Coordinates of C-alpha atoms and ligand atoms in Angstrom, one line a residue:
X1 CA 12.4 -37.1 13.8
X2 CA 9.9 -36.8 10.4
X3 CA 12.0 -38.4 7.8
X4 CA 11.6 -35.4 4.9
X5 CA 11.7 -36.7 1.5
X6 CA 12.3 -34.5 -1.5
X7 CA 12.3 -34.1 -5.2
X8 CA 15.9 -33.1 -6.1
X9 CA 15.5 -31.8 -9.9
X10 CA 19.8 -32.4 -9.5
X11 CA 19.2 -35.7 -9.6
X12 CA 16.1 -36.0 -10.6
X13 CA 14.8 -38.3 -8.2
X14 CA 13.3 -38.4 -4.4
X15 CA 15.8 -38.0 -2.0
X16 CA 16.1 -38.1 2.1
X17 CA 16.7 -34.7 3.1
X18 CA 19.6 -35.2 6.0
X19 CA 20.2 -30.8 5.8
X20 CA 24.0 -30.2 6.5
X21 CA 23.4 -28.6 10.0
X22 CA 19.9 -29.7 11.6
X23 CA 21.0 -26.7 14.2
X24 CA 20.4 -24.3 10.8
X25 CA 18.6 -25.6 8.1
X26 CA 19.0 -23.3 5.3
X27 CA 16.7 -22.6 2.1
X28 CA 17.5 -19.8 -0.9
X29 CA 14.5 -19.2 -2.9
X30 CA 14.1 -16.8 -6.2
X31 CA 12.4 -14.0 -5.0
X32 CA 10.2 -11.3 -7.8
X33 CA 11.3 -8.5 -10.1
X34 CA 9.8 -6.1 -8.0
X35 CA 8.6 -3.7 -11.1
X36 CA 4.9 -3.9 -11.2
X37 CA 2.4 -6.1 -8.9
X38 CA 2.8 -10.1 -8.3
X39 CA 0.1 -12.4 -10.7
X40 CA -1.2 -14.9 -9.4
X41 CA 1.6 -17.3 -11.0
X42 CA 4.3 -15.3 -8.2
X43 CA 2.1 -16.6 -5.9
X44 CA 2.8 -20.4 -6.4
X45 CA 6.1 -20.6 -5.5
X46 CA 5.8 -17.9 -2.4
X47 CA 3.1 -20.3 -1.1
X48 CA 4.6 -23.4 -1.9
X49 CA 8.3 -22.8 0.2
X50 CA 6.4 -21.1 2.7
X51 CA 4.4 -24.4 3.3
X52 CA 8.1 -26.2 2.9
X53 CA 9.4 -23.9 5.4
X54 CA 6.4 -24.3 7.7
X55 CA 7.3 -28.1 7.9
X56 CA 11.0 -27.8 8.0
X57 CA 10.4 -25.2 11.2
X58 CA 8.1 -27.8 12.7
X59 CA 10.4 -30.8 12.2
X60 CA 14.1 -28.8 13.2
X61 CA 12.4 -25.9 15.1
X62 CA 11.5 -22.3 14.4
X63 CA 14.7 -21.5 15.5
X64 CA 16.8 -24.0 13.3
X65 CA 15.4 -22.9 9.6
X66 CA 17.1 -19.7 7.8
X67 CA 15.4 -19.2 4.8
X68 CA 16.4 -16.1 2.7
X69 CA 14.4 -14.8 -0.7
X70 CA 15.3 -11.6 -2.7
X71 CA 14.2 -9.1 -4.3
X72 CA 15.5 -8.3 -8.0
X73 CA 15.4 -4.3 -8.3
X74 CA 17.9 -4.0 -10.4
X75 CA 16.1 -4.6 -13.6
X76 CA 15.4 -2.8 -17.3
X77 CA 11.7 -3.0 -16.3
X78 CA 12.3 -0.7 -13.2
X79 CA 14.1 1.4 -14.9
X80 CA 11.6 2.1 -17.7
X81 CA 9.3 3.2 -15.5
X82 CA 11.7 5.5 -13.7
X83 CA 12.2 6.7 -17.4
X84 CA 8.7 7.2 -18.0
X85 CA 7.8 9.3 -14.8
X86 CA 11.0 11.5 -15.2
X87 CA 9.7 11.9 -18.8
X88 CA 6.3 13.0 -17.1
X89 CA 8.0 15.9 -15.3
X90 CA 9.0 14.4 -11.9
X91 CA 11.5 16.9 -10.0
X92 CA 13.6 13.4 -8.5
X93 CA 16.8 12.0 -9.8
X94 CA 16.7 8.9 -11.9
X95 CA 17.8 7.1 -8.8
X96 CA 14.7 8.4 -6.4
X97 CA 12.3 7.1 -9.0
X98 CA 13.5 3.9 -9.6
X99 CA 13.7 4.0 -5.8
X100 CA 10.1 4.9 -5.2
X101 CA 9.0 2.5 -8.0
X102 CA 10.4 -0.6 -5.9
X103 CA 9.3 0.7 -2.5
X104 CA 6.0 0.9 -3.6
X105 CA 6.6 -2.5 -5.3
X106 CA 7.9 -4.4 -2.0
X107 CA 5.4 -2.9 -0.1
X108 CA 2.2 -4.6 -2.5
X109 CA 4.6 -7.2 -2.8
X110 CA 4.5 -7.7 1.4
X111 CA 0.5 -6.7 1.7
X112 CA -0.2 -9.2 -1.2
X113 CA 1.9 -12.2 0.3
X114 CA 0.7 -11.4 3.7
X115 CA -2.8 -11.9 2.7
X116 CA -1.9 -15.4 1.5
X117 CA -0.9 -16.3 5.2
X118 CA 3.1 -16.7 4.2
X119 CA 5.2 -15.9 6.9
X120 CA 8.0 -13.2 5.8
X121 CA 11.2 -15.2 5.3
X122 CA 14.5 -14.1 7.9
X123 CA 15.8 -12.5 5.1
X124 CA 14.8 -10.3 2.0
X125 CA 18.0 -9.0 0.5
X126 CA 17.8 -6.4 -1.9
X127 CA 20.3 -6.7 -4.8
X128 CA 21.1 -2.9 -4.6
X129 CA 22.2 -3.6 -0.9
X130 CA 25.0 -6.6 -2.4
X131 CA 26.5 -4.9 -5.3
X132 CA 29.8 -4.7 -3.4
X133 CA 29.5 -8.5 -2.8
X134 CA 28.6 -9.2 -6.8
X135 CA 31.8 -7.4 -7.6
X136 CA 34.4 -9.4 -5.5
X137 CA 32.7 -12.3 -6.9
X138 CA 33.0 -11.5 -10.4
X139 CA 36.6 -10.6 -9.7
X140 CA 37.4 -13.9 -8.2
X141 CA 35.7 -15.3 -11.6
X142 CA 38.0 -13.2 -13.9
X143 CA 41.0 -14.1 -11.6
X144 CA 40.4 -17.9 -12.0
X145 CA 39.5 -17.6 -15.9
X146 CA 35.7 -18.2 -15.4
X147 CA 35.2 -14.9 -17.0
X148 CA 36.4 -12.1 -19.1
X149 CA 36.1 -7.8 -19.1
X150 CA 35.2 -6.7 -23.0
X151 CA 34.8 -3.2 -23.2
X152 CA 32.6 -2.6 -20.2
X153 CA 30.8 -5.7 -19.9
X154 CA 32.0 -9.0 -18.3
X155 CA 30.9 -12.2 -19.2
X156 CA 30.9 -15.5 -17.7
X157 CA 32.8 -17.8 -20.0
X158 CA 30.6 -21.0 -19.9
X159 CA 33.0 -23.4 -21.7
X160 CA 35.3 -23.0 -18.1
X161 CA 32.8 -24.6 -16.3
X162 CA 32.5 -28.5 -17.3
X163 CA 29.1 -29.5 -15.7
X164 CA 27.4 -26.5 -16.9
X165 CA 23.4 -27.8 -18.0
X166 CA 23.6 -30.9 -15.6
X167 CA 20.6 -29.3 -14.1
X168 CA 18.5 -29.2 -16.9
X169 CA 20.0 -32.5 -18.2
X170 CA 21.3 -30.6 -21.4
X171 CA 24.6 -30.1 -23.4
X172 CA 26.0 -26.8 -24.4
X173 CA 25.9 -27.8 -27.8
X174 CA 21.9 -28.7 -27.7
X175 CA 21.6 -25.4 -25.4
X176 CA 23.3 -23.2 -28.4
X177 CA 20.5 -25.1 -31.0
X178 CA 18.3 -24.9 -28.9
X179 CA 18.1 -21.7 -27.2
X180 CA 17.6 -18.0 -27.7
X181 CA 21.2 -17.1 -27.1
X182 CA 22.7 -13.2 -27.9
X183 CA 25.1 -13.5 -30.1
X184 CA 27.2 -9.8 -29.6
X185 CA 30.6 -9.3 -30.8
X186 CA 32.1 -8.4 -27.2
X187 CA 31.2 -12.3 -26.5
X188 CA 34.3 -14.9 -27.0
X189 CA 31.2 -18.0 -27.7
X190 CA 27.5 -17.2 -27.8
X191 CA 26.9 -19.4 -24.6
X192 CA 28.5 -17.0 -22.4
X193 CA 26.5 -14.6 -20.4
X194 CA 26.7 -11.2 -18.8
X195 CA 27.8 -10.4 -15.0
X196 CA 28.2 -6.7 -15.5
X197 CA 27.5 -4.2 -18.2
X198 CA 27.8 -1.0 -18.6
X199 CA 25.7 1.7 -17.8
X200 CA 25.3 5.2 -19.8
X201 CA 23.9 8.1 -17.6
X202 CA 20.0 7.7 -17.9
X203 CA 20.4 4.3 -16.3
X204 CA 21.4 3.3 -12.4
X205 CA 25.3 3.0 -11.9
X206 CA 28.0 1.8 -9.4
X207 CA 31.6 2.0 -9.7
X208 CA 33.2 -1.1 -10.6
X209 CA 36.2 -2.1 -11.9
X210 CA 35.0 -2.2 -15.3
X211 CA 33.6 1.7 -15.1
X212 CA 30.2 2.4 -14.1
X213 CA 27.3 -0.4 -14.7
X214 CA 25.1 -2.8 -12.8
X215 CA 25.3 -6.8 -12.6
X216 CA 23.5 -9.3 -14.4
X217 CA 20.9 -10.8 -12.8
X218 CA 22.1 -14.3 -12.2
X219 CA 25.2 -12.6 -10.1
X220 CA 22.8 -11.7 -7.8
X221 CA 21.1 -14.7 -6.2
X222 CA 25.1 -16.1 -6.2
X223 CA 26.3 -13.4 -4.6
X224 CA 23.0 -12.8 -1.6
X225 CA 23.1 -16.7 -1.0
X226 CA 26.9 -16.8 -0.4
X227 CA 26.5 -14.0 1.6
X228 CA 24.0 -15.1 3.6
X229 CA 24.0 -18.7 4.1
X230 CA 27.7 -19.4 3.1
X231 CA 29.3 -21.6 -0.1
X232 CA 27.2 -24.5 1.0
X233 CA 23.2 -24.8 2.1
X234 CA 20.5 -26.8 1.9
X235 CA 17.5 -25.7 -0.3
X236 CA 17.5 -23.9 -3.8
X237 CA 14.1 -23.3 -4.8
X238 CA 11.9 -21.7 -7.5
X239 CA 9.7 -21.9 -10.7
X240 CA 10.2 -24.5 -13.3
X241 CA 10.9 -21.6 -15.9
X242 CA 14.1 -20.5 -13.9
X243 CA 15.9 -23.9 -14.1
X244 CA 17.7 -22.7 -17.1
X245 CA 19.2 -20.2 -17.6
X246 CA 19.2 -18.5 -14.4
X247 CA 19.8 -21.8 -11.9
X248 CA 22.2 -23.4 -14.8
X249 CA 24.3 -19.8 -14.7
X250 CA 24.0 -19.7 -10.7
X251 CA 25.4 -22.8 -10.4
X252 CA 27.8 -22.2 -12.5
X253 CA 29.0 -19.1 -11.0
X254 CA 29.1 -20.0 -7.7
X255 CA 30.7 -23.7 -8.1
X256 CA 33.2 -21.9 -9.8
X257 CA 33.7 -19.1 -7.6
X258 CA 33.7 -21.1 -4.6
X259 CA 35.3 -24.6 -5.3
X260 CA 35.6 -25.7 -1.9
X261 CA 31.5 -26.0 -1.1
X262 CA 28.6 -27.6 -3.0
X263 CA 26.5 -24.8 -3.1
X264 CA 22.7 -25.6 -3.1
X265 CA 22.3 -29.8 -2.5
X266 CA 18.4 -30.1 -2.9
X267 CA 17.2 -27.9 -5.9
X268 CA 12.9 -27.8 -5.9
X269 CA 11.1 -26.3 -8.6
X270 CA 7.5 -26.0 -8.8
X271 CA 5.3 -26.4 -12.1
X272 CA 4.0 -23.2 -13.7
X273 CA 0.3 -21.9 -13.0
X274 CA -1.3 -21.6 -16.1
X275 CA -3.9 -20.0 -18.1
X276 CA -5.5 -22.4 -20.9
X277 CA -2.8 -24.4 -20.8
X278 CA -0.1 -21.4 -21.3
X279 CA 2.6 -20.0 -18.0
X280 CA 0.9 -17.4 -16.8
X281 CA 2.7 -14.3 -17.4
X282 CA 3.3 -10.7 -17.9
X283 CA 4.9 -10.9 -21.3
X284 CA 2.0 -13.3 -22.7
X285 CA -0.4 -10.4 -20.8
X286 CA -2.7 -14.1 -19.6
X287 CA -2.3 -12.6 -15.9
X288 CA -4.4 -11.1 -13.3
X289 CA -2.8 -10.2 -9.9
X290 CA -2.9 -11.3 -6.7
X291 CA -4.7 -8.2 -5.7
X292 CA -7.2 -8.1 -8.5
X293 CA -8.4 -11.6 -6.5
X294 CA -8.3 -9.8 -3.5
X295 CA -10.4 -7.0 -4.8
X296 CA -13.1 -9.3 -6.3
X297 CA -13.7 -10.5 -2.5
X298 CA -11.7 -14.2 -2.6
X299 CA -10.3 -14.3 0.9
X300 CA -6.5 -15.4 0.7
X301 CA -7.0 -18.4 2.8
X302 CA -8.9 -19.4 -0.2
X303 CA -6.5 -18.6 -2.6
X304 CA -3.8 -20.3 -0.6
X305 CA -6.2 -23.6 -0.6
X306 CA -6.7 -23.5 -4.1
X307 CA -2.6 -23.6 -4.7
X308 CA -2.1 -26.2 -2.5
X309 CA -4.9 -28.4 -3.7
X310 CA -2.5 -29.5 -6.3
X311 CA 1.2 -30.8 -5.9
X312 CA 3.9 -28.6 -6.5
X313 CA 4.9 -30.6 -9.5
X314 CA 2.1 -29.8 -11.2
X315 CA 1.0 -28.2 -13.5
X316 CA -2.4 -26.1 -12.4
X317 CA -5.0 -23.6 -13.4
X318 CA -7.0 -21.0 -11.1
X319 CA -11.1 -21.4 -12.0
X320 CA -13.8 -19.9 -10.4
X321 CA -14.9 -23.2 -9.4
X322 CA -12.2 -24.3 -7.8
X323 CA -12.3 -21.2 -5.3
X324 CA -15.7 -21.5 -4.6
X325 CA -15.3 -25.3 -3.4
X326 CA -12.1 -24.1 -1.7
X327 CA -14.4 -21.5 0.5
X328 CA -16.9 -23.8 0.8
X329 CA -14.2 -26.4 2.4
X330 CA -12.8 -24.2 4.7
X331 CA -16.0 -23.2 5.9
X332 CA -16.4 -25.9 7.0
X333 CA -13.2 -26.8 8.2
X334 CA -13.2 -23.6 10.5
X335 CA -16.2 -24.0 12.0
X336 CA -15.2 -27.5 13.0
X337 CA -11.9 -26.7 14.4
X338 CA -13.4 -23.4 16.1
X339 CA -14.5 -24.8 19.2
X340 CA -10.8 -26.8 19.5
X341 CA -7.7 -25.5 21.6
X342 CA -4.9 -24.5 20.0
X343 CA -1.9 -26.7 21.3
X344 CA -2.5 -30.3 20.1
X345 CA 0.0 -31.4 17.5
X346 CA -0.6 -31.7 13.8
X347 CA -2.3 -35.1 12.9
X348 CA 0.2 -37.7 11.7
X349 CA -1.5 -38.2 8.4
X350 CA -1.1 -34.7 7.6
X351 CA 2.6 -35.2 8.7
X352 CA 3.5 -37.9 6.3
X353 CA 1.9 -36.9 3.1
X354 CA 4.0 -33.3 3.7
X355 CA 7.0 -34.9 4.3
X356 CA 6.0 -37.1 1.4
X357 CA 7.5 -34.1 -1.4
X358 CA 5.5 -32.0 -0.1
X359 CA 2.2 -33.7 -1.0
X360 CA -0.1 -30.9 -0.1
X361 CA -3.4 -32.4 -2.4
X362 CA -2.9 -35.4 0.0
X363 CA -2.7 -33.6 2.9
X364 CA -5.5 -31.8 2.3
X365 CA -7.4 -35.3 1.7
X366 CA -6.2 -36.0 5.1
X367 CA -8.3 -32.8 6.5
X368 CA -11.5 -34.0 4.9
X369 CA -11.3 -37.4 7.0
X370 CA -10.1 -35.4 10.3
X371 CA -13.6 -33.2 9.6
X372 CA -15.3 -36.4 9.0
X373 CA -14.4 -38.1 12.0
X374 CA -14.9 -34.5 13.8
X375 CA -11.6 -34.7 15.4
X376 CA -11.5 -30.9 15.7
X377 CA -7.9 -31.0 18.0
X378 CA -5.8 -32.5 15.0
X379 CA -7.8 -30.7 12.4
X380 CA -7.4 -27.6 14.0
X381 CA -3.7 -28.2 14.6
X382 CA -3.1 -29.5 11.2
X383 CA -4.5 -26.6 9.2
X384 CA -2.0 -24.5 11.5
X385 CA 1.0 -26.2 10.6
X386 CA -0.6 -25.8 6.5
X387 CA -0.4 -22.0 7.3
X388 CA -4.4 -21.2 7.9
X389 CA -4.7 -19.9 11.4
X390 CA -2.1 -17.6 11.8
X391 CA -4.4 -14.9 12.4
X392 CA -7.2 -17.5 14.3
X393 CA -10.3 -18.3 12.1
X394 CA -10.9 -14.9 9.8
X395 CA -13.8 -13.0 10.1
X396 CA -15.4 -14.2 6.6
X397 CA -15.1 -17.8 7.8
X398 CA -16.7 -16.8 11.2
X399 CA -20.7 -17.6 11.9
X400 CA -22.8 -14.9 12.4
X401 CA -23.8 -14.3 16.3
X402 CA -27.1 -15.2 16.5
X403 CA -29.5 -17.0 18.6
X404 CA -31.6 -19.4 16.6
X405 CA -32.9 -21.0 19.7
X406 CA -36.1 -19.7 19.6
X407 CA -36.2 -20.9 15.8
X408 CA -35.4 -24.4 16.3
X409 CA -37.5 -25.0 19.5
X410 CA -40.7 -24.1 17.1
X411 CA -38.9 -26.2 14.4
X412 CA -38.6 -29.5 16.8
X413 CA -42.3 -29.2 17.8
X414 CA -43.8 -28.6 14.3
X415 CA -42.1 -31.5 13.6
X416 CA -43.1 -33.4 16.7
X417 CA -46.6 -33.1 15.7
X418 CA -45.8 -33.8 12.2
X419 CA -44.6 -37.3 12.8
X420 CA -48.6 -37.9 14.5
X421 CA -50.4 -36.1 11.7
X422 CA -47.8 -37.4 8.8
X423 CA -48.7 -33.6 7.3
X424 CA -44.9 -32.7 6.8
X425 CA -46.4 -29.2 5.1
X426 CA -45.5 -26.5 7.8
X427 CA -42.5 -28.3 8.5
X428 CA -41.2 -27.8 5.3
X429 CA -42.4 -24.6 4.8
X430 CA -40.4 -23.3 7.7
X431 CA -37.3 -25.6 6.7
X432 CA -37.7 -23.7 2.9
X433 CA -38.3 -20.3 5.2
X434 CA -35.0 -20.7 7.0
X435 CA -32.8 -22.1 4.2
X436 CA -33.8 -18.8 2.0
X437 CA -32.8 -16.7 5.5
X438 CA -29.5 -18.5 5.3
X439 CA -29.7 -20.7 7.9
X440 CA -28.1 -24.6 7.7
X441 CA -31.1 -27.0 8.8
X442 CA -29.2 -30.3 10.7
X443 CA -31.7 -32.4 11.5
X444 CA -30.4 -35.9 13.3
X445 CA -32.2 -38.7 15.6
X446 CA -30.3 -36.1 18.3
X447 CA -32.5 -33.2 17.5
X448 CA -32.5 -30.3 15.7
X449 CA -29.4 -28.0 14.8
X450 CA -29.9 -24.2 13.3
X451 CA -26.4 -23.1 11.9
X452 CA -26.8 -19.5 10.4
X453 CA -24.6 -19.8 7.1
X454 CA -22.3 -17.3 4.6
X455 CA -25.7 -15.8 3.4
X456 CA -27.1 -15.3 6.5
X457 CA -29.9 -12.4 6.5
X458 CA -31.7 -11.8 9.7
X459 CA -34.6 -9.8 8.0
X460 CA -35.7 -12.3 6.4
X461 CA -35.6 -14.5 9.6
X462 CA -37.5 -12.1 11.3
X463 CA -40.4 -12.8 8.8
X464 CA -40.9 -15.7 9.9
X465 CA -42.0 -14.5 13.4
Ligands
AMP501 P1 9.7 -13.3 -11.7 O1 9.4 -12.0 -10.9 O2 9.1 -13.4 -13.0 O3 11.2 -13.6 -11.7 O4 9.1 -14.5 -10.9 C1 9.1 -14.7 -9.5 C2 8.9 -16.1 -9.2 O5 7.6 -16.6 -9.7 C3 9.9 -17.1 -9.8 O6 10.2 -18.1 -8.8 C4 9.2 -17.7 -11.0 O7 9.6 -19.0 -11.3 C5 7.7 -17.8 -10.5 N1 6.7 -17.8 -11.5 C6 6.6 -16.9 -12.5 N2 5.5 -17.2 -13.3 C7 4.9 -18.3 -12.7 C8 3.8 -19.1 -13.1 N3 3.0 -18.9 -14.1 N4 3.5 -20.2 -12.3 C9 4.3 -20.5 -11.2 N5 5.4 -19.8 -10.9 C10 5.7 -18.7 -11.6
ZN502 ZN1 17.8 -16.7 -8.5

């Protein structure tokens, strides 16, 4: 079996992954705020773990991997907008708008994702659908000390929990300097963060314990993971900006809820796409979505090639450039891999350098020396198991039907008589001719090859008659 090797951010250092149960591998990753439409940024780590689940199904079996991402749509963001069509005159309830809002949401959220050739994970767990499950947790943290109930709210008492910042390798102490930390007078030390707070009437509700609020959002991913793949799993992924405080304050809850298991034992968190050297992001406003890229006519094959041309670890930018070399590549690469079956197995060198950390900007090296060798089985193969041909090759990618024949019989005999008269003139002419019509001239010792290209345009071909 592939030997998988890792970067654990835990440990900070490149680990075997042996997975608990080989039978049921089993990954958690963040999943989106589902308030407005994913930038391109959301996209990184949706493509990255889908390429890490593609390999972990290939090495333990499609039936051995559960990998589970949320969706947050509990959030102050969702609810303004509710807020903001109510205030518009909408007939619904508070709780049908913020409804519609993240229906709407999950549904772009699915098209756009899709359209990047990542597989749905097993599970999408909603945190609306787990509140029940975030309240016995929190209770269980009250009833061991871990947290405290101040006039509504209920907060995590940090200073419980000794490891708390071994993640991000920091102190409480440094974290309090350091950070932006609420200070609010129902907390005991400024460190401590919220589970549950209260909720007044123009905001979504649920009985608790405490009266009527909604949880924090860290309770969340504790409360769907444990529900979903127990107190102990595999994989904890996400983006470098959620290391802390969000995977600090899950770890923290759940180690301390549920003593007996380890929770997540590999965390993985990829480096921020950026814009001029800044996280992209909504709050900076430096974003443009998914579907904006879409719109402008970038196929997401290529926008999936362009995120995995660089490692995870990485920090990247989108350019036009690199998109328009990422086409260009794939091109390519489909039109070599078109005429292969699908059933070989995914070349060896493509293999290793994925198992190597996920070394996607090597494997992709790899594919350039399978085109260059023309070994269309592997190549084909390989770019399945990176997530390309899911759907076969895509129509952009595919040549236009022509037959050139007739082209490049009167191309071969101009040439013929070329090499007696040494007048290369008309030969060039109608090499110039078909190149402005689109069409790839391959001339070898073998002969001559007409390819009709992207810009293919068979008026002007028929000029040439
Ligand atoms: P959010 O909806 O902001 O919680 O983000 C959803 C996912 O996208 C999380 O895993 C974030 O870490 C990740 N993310 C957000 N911005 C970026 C970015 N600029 N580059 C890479 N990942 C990002
Ligand atoms: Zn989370």
């Amino acid at each position: 079996m592939t030997t998988i090797r890792l970067t654990n951010s835990k440990t900070r250092r490149k680990e075997e992954f042996v997975p608990l149960d080989p039978a049921n591998v089993r990954m958690y990753v963040c999943g989106p705020t589902v308030y407005d439409r994913a930038h391109l940024g959301n996209a990184r780590p949706v493509v990255v773990f889908d390429t890490l689940y593609r390999l972990l199904r290939h090495v333990y079996g499609a039936d051995h991997v559960t990998y589970v991402r949320n969706f947050t749509d509990v959030d102050d963001k969702i609810n303004a907008e509710a807020q903001r069509r109510k205030a518009l005159g909408r007939p619904e309830t508070l709780e049908e708008l913020i409804r519609e809002r993240t229906e709407e949401t999950i549904a772009w959220y699915h098209a756009d994702m899709d359209a990047l050739g990542a597989l749905r994970p097993g599970h999408e767990p909603r945190a609306t659908e787990f509140i029940g499950a975030m309240i016995a947790m929190i209770e269980g943290l009250i009833g061991q000390g871990h947290a405290y109930a101040v006039d509504g709210h209920v907060l995590f008492r940090v200073r419980s929990y000794k490891e708390y910042g071994a993640l991000s390798g920091r102190s409480v102490d440094d974290m309090i300097a350091g950070a932006r930390v609420e200070v609010a007078p129902y907390k005991e030390d400024p460190m401590d963060f919220v589970l549950w707070k209260p909720s007044d009437a123009d905001l979504p509700g649920w009985d608790s314990p405490w009266g009527r609020g909604r949880p924090g959002w860290h309770i969340e991913c504790s409360a769907m993971s444990y529900e979903l793949l127990g107190d102990s799993f595999d994989i904890h992924g996400g983006g470098l900006d959620l290391q802390f405080p969000h995977h600090e304050n899950e770890i923290a809850q759940s180690c301390c809820a549920h003593p007996q298991g380890q929770f997540a034992r590999y965390w993985l968190h990829n480096e921020m796409l950026q814009v001029e050297g800044k996280k992209m992001s909504k709050s900076l406003g430096n974003f443009f979505t998914v579907r904006d890229l879409l719109n402008k006519g970038i196929p997401g094959e290529v926008i999936r090639f362009v995120l995995l041309s660089t490692h995870y670890r990485s920090p990247m930018d989108w350019t036009a450039e690199k998109a328009a070399q990422a086409e260009a590549t794939l091109r390519k690469f489909y039109r070599i891999a078109a005429d292969a079956i699908d059933n070989a197995e995914p070349y060896i060198g493509v293999m290793n350098a994925l198992a190597d950390d996920l070394n996607t900007a090597q494997a992709i090296s790899e594919l350039h020396q399978l085109a260059h060798a023309g070994d269309s089985l592997s190549l084909r193969a390989s770019l399945g198991l990176l997530g390309f041909l899911d759907q076969g090759i895509p129509a952009w990618a595919k040549e236009p039907d022509v037959d050139l024949s007739g082209q490049a019989t009167q191309f071969a005999s101009l040439r013929a008589e070329a090499m007696i008269s040494k007048d290369f003139s008309a030969v060039d002419a109608m090499k110039a001719a078909l190149i402005a019509a689109g069409v790839e001239v391959r001339m070898s010792k073998a002969g001559v090859e007409l390819v009709p290209g992207p810009g293919f345009d068979a008026a002007k071909l028929e000029a040439l008659k």
